[in-house]
Short mmCIF file of C-alpha atoms in Angstrom, two decimals:
data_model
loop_
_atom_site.label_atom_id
_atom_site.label_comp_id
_atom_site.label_asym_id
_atom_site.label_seq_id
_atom_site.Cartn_x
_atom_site.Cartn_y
_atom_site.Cartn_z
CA UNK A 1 -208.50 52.58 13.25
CA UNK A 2 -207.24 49.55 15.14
CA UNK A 3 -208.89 47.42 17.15
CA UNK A 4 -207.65 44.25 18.72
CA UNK A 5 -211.45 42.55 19.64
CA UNK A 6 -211.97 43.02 16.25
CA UNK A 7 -208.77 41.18 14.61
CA UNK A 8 -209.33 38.68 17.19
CA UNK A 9 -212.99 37.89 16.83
CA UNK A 10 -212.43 37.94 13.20
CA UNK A 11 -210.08 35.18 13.73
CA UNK A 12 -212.02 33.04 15.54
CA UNK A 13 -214.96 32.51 13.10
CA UNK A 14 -211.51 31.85 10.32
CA UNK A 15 -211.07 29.35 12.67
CA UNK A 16 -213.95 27.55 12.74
CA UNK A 17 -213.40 26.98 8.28
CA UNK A 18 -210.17 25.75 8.44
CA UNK A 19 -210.63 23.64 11.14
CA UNK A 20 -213.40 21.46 8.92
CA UNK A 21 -211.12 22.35 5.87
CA UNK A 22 -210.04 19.07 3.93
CA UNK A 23 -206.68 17.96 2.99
CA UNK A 24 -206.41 19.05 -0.33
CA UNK A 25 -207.81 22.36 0.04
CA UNK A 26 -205.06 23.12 2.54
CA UNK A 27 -202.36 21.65 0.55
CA UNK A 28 -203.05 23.47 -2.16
CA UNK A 29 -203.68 26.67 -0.47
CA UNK A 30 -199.75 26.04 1.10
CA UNK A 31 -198.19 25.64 -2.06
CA UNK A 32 -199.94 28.67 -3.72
CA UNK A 33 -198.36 30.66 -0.88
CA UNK A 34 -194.94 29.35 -1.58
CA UNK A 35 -195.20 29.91 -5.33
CA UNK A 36 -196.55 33.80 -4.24
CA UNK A 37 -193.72 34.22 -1.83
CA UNK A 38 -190.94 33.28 -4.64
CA UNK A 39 -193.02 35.39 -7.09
CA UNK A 40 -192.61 38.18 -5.34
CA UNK A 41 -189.09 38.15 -3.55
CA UNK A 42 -188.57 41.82 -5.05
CA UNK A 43 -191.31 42.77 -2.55
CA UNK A 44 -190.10 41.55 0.00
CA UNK A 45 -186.57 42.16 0.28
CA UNK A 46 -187.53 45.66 -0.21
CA UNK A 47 -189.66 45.87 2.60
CA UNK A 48 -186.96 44.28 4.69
CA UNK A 49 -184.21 46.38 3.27
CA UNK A 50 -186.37 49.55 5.49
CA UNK A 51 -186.11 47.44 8.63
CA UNK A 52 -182.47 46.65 8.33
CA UNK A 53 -181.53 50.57 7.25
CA UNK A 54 -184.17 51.55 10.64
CA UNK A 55 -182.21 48.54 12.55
CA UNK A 56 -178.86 49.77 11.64
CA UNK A 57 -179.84 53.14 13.00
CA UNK A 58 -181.04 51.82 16.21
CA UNK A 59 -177.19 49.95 16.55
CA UNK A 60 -178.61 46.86 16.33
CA UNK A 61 -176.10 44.07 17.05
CA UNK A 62 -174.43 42.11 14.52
CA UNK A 63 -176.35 38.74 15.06
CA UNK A 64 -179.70 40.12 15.28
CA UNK A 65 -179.19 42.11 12.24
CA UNK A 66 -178.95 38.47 10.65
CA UNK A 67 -182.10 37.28 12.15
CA UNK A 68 -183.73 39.82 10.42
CA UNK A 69 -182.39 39.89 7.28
CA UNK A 70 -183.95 38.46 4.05
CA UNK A 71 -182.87 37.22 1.27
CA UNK A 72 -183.32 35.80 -2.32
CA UNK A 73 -182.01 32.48 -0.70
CA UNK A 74 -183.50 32.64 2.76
CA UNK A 75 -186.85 33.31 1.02
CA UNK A 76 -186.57 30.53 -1.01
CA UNK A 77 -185.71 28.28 2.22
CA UNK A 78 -189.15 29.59 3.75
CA UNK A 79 -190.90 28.74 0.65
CA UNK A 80 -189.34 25.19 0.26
CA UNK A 81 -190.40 25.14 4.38
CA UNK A 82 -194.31 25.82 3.17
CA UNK A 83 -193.83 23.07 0.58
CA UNK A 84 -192.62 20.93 3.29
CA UNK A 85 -195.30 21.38 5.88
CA UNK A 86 -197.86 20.77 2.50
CA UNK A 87 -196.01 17.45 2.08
CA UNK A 88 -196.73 16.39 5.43
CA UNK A 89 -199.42 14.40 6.59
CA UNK A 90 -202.52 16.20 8.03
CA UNK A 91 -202.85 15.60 11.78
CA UNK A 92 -206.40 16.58 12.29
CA UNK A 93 -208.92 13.55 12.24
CA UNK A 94 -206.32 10.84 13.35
CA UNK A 95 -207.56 8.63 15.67
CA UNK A 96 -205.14 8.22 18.51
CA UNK A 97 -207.35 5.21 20.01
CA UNK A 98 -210.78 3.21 19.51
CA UNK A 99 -212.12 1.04 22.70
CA UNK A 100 -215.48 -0.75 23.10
CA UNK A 101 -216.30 -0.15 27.35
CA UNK A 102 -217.93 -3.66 28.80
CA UNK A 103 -221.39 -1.71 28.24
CA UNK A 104 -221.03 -1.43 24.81
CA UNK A 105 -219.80 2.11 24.35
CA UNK A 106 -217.12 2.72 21.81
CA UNK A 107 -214.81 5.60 23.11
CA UNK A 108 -212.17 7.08 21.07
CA UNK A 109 -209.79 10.00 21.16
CA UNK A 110 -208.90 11.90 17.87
CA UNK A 111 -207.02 14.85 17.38
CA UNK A 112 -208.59 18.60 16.33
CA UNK A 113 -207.40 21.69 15.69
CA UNK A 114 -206.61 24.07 18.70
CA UNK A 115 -208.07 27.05 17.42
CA UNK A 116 -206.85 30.56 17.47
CA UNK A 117 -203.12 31.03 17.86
CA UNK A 118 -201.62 34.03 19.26
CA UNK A 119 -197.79 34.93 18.11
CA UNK A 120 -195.69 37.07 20.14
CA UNK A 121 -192.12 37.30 18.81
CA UNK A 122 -189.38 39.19 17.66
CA UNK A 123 -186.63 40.56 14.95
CA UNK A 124 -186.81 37.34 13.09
CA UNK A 125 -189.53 37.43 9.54
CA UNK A 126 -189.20 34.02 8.69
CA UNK A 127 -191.17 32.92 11.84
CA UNK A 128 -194.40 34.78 10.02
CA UNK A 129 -194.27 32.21 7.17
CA UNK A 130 -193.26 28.79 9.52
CA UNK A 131 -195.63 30.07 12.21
CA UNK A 132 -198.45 30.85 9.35
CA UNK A 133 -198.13 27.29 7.47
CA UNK A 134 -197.84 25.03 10.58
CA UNK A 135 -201.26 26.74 11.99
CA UNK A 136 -203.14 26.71 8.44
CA UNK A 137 -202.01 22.92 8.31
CA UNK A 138 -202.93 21.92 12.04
CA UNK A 139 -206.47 23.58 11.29
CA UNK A 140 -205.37 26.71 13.43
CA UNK A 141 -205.90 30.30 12.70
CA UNK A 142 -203.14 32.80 13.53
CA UNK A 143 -202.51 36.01 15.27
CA UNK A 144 -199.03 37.22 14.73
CA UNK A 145 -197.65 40.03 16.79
CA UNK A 146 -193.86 40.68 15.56
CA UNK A 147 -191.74 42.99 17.03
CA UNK A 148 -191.56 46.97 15.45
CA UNK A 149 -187.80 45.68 14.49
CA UNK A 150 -189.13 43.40 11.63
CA UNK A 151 -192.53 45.42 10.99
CA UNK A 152 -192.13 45.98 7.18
CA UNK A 153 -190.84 42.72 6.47
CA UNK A 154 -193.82 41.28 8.18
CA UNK A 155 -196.49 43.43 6.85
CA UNK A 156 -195.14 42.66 3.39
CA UNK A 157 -195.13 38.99 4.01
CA UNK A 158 -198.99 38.38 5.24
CA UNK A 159 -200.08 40.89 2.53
CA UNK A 160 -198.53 37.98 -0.09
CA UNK A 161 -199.86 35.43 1.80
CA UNK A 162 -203.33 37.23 1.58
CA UNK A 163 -203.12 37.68 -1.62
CA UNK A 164 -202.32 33.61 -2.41
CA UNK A 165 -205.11 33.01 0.12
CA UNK A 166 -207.55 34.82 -1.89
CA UNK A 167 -206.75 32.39 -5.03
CA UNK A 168 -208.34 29.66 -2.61
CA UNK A 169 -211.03 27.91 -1.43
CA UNK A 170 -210.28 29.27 2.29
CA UNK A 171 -210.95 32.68 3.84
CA UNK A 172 -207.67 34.76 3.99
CA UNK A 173 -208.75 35.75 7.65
CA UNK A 174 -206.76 32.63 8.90
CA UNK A 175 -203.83 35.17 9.33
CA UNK A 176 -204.02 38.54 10.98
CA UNK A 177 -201.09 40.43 11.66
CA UNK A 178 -201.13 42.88 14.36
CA UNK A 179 -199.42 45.95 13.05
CA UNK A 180 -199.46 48.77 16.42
CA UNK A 181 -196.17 48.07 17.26
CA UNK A 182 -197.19 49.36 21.07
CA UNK A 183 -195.87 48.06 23.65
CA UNK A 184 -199.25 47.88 25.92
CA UNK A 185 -200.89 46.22 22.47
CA UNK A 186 -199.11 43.23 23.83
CA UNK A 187 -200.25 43.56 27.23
CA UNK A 188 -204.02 43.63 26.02
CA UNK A 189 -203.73 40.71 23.54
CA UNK A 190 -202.27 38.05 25.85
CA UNK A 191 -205.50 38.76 27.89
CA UNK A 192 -207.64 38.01 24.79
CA UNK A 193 -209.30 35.12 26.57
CA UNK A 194 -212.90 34.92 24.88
CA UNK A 195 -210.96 34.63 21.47
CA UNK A 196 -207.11 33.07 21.89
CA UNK A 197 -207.26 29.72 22.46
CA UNK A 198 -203.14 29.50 23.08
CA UNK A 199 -199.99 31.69 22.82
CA UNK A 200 -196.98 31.09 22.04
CA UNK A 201 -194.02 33.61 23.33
CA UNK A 202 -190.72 33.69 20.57
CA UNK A 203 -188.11 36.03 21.55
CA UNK A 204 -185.53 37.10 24.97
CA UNK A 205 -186.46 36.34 28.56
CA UNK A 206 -187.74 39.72 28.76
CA UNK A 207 -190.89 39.18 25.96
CA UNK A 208 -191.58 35.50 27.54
CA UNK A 209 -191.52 36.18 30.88
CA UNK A 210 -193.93 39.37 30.68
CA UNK A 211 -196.00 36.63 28.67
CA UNK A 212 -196.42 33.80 31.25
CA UNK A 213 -196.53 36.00 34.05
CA UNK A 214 -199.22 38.02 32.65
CA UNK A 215 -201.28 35.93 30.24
CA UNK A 216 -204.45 34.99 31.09
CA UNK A 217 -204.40 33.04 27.56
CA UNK A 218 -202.62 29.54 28.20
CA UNK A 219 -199.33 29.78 27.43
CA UNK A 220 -196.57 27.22 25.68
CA UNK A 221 -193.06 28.86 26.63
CA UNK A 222 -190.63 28.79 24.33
CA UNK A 223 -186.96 28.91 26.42
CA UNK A 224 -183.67 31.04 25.78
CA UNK A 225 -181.36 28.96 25.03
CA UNK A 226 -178.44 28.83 27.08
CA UNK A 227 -177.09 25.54 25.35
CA UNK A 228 -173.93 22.97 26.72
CA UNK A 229 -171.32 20.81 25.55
CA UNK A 230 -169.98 18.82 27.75
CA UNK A 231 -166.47 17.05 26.58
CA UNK A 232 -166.28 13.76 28.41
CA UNK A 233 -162.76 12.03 29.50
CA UNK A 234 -163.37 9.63 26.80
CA UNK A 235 -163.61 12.26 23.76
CA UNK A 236 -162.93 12.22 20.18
CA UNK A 237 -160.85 15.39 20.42
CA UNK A 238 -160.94 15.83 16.46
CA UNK A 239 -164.95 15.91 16.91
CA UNK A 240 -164.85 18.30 19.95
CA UNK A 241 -162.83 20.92 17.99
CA UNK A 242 -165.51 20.27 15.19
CA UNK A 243 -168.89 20.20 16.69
CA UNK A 244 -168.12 23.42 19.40
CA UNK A 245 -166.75 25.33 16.45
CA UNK A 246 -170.23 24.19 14.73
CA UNK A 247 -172.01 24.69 17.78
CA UNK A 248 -170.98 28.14 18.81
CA UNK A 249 -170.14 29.64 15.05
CA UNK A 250 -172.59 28.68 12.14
CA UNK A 251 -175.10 31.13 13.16
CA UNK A 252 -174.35 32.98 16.73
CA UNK A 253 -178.18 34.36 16.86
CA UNK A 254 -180.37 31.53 17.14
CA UNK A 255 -181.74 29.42 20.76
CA UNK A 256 -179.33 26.50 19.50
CA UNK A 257 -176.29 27.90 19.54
CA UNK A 258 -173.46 26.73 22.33
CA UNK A 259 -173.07 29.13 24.55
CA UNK A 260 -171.19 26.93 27.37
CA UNK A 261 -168.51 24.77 27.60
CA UNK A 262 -167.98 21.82 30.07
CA UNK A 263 -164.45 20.02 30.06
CA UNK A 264 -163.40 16.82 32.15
CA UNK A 265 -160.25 17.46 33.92
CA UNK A 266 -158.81 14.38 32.41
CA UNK A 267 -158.49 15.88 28.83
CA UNK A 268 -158.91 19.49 29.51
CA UNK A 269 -155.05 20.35 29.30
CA UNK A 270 -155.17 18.45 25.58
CA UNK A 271 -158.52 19.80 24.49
CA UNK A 272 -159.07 23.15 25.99
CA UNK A 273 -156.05 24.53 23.82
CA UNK A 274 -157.42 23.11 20.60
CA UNK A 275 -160.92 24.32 21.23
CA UNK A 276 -159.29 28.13 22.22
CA UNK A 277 -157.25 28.46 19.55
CA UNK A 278 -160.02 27.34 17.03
CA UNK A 279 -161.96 29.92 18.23
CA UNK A 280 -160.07 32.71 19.22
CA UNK A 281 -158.78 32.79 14.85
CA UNK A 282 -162.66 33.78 14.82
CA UNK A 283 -162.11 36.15 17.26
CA UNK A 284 -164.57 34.00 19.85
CA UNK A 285 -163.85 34.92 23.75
CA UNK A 286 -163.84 31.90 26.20
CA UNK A 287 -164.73 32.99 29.63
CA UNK A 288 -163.63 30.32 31.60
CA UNK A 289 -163.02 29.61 35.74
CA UNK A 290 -159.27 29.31 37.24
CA UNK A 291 -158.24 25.65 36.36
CA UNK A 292 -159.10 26.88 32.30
CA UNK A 293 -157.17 30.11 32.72
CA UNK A 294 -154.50 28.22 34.15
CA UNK A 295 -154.63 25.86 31.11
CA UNK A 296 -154.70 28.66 28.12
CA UNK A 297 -154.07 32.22 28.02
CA UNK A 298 -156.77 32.60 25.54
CA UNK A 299 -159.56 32.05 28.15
CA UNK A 300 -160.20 35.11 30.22
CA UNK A 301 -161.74 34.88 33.75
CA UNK A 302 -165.61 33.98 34.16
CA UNK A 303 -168.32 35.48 36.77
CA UNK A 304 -171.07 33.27 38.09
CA UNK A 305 -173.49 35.34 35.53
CA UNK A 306 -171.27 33.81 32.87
CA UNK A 307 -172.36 30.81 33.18
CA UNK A 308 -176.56 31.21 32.98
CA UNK A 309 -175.96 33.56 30.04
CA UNK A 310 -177.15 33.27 26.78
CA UNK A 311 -174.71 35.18 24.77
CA UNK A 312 -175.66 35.05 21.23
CA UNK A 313 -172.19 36.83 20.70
CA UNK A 314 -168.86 35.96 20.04
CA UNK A 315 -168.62 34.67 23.41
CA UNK A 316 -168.53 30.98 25.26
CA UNK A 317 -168.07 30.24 29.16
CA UNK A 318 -165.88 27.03 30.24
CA UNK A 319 -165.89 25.01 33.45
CA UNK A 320 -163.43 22.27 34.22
CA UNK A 321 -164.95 19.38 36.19
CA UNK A 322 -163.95 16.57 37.85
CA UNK A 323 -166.29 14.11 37.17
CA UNK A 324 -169.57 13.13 34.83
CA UNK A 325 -171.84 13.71 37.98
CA UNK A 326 -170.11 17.25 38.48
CA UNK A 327 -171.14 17.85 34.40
CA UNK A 328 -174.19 16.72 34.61
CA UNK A 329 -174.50 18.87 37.90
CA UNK A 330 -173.30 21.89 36.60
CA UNK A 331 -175.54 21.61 33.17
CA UNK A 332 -178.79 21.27 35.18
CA UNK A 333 -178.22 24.12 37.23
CA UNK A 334 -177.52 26.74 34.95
CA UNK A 335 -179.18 25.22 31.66
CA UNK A 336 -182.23 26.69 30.18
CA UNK A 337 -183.93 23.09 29.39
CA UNK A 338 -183.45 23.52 25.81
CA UNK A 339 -180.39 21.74 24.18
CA UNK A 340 -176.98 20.17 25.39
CA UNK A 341 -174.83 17.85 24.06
CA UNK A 342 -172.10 15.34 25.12
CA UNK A 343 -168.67 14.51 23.35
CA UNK A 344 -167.61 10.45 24.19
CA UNK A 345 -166.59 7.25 22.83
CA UNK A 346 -168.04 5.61 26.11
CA UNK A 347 -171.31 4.26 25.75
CA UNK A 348 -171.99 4.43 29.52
CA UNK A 349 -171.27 7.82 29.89
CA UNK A 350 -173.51 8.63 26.87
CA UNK A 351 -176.35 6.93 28.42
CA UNK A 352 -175.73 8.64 31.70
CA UNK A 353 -175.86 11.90 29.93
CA UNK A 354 -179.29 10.95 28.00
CA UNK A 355 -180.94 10.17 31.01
CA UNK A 356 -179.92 12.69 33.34
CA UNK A 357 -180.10 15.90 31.99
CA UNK A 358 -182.86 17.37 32.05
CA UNK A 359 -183.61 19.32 28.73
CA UNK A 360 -185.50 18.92 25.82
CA UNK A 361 -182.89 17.85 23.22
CA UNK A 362 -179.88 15.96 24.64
CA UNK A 363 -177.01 15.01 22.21
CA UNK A 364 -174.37 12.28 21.32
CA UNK A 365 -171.49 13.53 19.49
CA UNK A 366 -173.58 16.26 17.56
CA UNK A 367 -173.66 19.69 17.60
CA UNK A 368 -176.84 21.65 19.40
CA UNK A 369 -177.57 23.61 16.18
CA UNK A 370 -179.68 20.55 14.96
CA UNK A 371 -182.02 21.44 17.56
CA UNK A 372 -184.82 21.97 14.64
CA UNK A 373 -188.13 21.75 13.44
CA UNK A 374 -186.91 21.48 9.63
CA UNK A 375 -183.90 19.13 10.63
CA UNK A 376 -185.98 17.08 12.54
CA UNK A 377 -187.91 16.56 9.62
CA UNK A 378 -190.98 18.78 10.20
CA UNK A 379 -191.11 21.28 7.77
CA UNK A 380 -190.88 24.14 9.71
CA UNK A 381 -191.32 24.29 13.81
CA UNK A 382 -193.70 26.63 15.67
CA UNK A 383 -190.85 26.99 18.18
CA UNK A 384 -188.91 25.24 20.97
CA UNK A 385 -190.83 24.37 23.65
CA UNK A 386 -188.41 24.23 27.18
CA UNK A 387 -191.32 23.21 29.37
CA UNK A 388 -192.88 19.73 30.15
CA UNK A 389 -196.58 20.40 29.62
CA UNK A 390 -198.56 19.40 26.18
CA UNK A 391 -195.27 19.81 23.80
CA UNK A 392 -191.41 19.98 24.26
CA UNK A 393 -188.57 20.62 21.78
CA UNK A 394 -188.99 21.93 18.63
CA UNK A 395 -193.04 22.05 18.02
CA UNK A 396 -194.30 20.60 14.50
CA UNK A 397 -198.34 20.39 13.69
CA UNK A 398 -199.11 17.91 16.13
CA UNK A 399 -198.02 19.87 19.07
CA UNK A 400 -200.62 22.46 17.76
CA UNK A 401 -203.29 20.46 18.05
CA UNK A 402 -205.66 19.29 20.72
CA UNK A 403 -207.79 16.05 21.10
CA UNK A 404 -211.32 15.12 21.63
CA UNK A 405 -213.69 12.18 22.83
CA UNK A 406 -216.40 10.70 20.66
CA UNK A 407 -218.37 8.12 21.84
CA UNK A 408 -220.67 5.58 19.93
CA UNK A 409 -223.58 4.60 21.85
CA UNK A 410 -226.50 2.76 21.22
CA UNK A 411 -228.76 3.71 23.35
CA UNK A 412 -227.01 3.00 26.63
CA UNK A 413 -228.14 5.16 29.61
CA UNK A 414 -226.00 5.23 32.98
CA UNK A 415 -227.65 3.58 36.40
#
């Protein structure tokens, strides 16, 4: 029979033995998971295999059908993404600062663990395994709640990591996975005060917003990503065609992906038909306003909406502009604080960009999609935070921990 206190409450006490585990028992511990996860690919994929037939059914779009899949390769990435995060140093103990006080105390701040993690997300497995190894590492146990599209693939992947658990020297209870795929099981979880200690929302506007308007857990949000690239007067028009292409293309169902465009007037009538033509042989609609129509008949007319939409499709709005401030403008109005990028050969206008807008991951002449925990070198990411509080951009182990005080006294009493 399920029951939610209990997975919970169960977690907590997991929590309190891995957050005094050492470094070596968790390392190893993270590499027996990745050795169990290639072992036992075979499992896997055919547990995913059900959620892609049952996704299929449900006319799941194209690009979320690729979230979800797994395979021999992608499970082999999420391993090598364990072995990375096991590679890493171990936040917990550091000590951020030391100070003797004129009365003798000595006050420092080091970091520890946060505690119990709650997981909310959706059609995408691998986040079981990155969100699993960046907790265990960060001293965190974990409560994942995937969505019923991935179920399968998710059941079989904390059974494996169970299983490599149990091989350890640390309770396998660090990682529940809540498998009622009700709706209102959500709705009861984020309210899990007494046990969560955080949560952290993955998924559409829909999932996060019922999160942070609901939870009375403390929340981290994790943004949609309605990403820009803004093509500057000064552009490399070679890179441009390259990095949108890049941008927009590699993989259309991910937070990083481009999803507007952002032209100076000054090169729009060279560029725009280079960037529409590249896309449209991909069969990529630009929605742009009147001055891009007017420009190419590949771009079809844009609505207000167009421009605050995350797509994840085939699809990419365009504005012309007359100036950097109007870019800059435009980006911070309808941006989703997550990633945008600038293409320019002038260093002013770079630095203008940099320090203006007003997201977590601002570009140079690079494309969005490196927006990253594993390309920014760490290991895996937790997600990408679009708020200001605690932890923004992609979230490695030390945005999943807390600190503490400890004070050295000898004997000093206050007057």
């Amino acid at each position: 029979m399920f029951d939610l206190e209990a997975i919970c409450k169960t977690a907590k006490e997991a929590s309190r033995v891995i957050g005094k585990a050492g470094i070596n028992d968790k390392n190893d511990a993270l590499l027996k998971v990745a050795d169990y996860l290639c072992d036992n690919k075979s499992d896997i994929i055919k547990a995913n295999k059900i959620d892609l037939a049952n996704a299929e059914a449900n006319n799941m779009s194209p690009a979320l059908m690729d979230r979800l899949k797994l395979t021999d390769e992608r499970i082999e990435a999420i391993a090598e993404g364990v072995r990375q995060v096991a590679a890493l140093p171990d936040p917990i103990g550091e000590v951020l600062s030391m100070n003797r006080r004129p009365n003798g105390l000595l006050i420092g701040q080091v970091r520890v663990p946060i505690g119990v993690i709650g997981i909310i997300y959706e059609s995408r497995p691998n986040v079981t395994i990155d969100t699993f190894a960046l907790c265990f590492k960060s001293g965190n146990a974990v409560i994942l709640r995937g969505g019923s599209d991935c179920i399968n693939s998710n059941i079989a992947l904390v059974k494996i990591v169970k299983e490599a658990l149990a091989e350890t020297n640390i309770t396998p209870d660090v990682i529940s996975l809540i498998e009622n795929t009700d709706r209102e099981v959500v709705n009861n979880f984020i309210k899990e005060n007494r046990y969560l200690d955080l949560l952290i929302p993955r998924g559409g506007a829909g999932l996060i917003n019922n999160v942070i308007q609901n939870a009375t857990v403390p929340v981290i949000q994790t943004g949609t990503g309605n990403c820009h690239i803004y093509i500057d007067k000064s552009a490399d028009f070679d890179k441009a065609v390259k990095i949108v292409r890049n941008a927009k293309l590699q993989r259309l169902g991910v937070c990083n992906a481009a999803e507007s465009l952002v032209i100076h007037k000054d090169v729009a009538e060279e560029v725009l038909p280079l960037i529409a033509a590249d896309l449209a042989s991909d069969d990529c609609e630009i929605r742009g306003d009147e001055k891009a129509q007017a420009i190419s008949n590949l771009v079809v007319p844009a609505t207000e909406e167009d421009y605050g939409t995350e797509y994840l499709a085939k699809i990419i709005s365009a504005k012309i502009v007359d100036s950097l401030d109007e870019a800059i403008d435009h980006i911070n109005k309808y941006s989703t604080g997550h990633s945008e990028a600038i293409i320019t050969e002038d260093y002013n206008s770079s630095q203008r960009f940099l320090n203006e807008i007003d997201s977590a991951c601002v570009y140079v002449n690079a494309s969005t999609r490196f927006t990253d925990g594993f390309e920014f070198g760490f290991g895996a990411e937790i997600g990408i935070s679009t708020q200001k509080l605690h932890a923004r951009g992609p979230m490695g182990l030390t945005a999943l921990t807390s600190t503490k005080f400890i004070i050295y006294g000898n004997g000093q009493i206050r007057g």
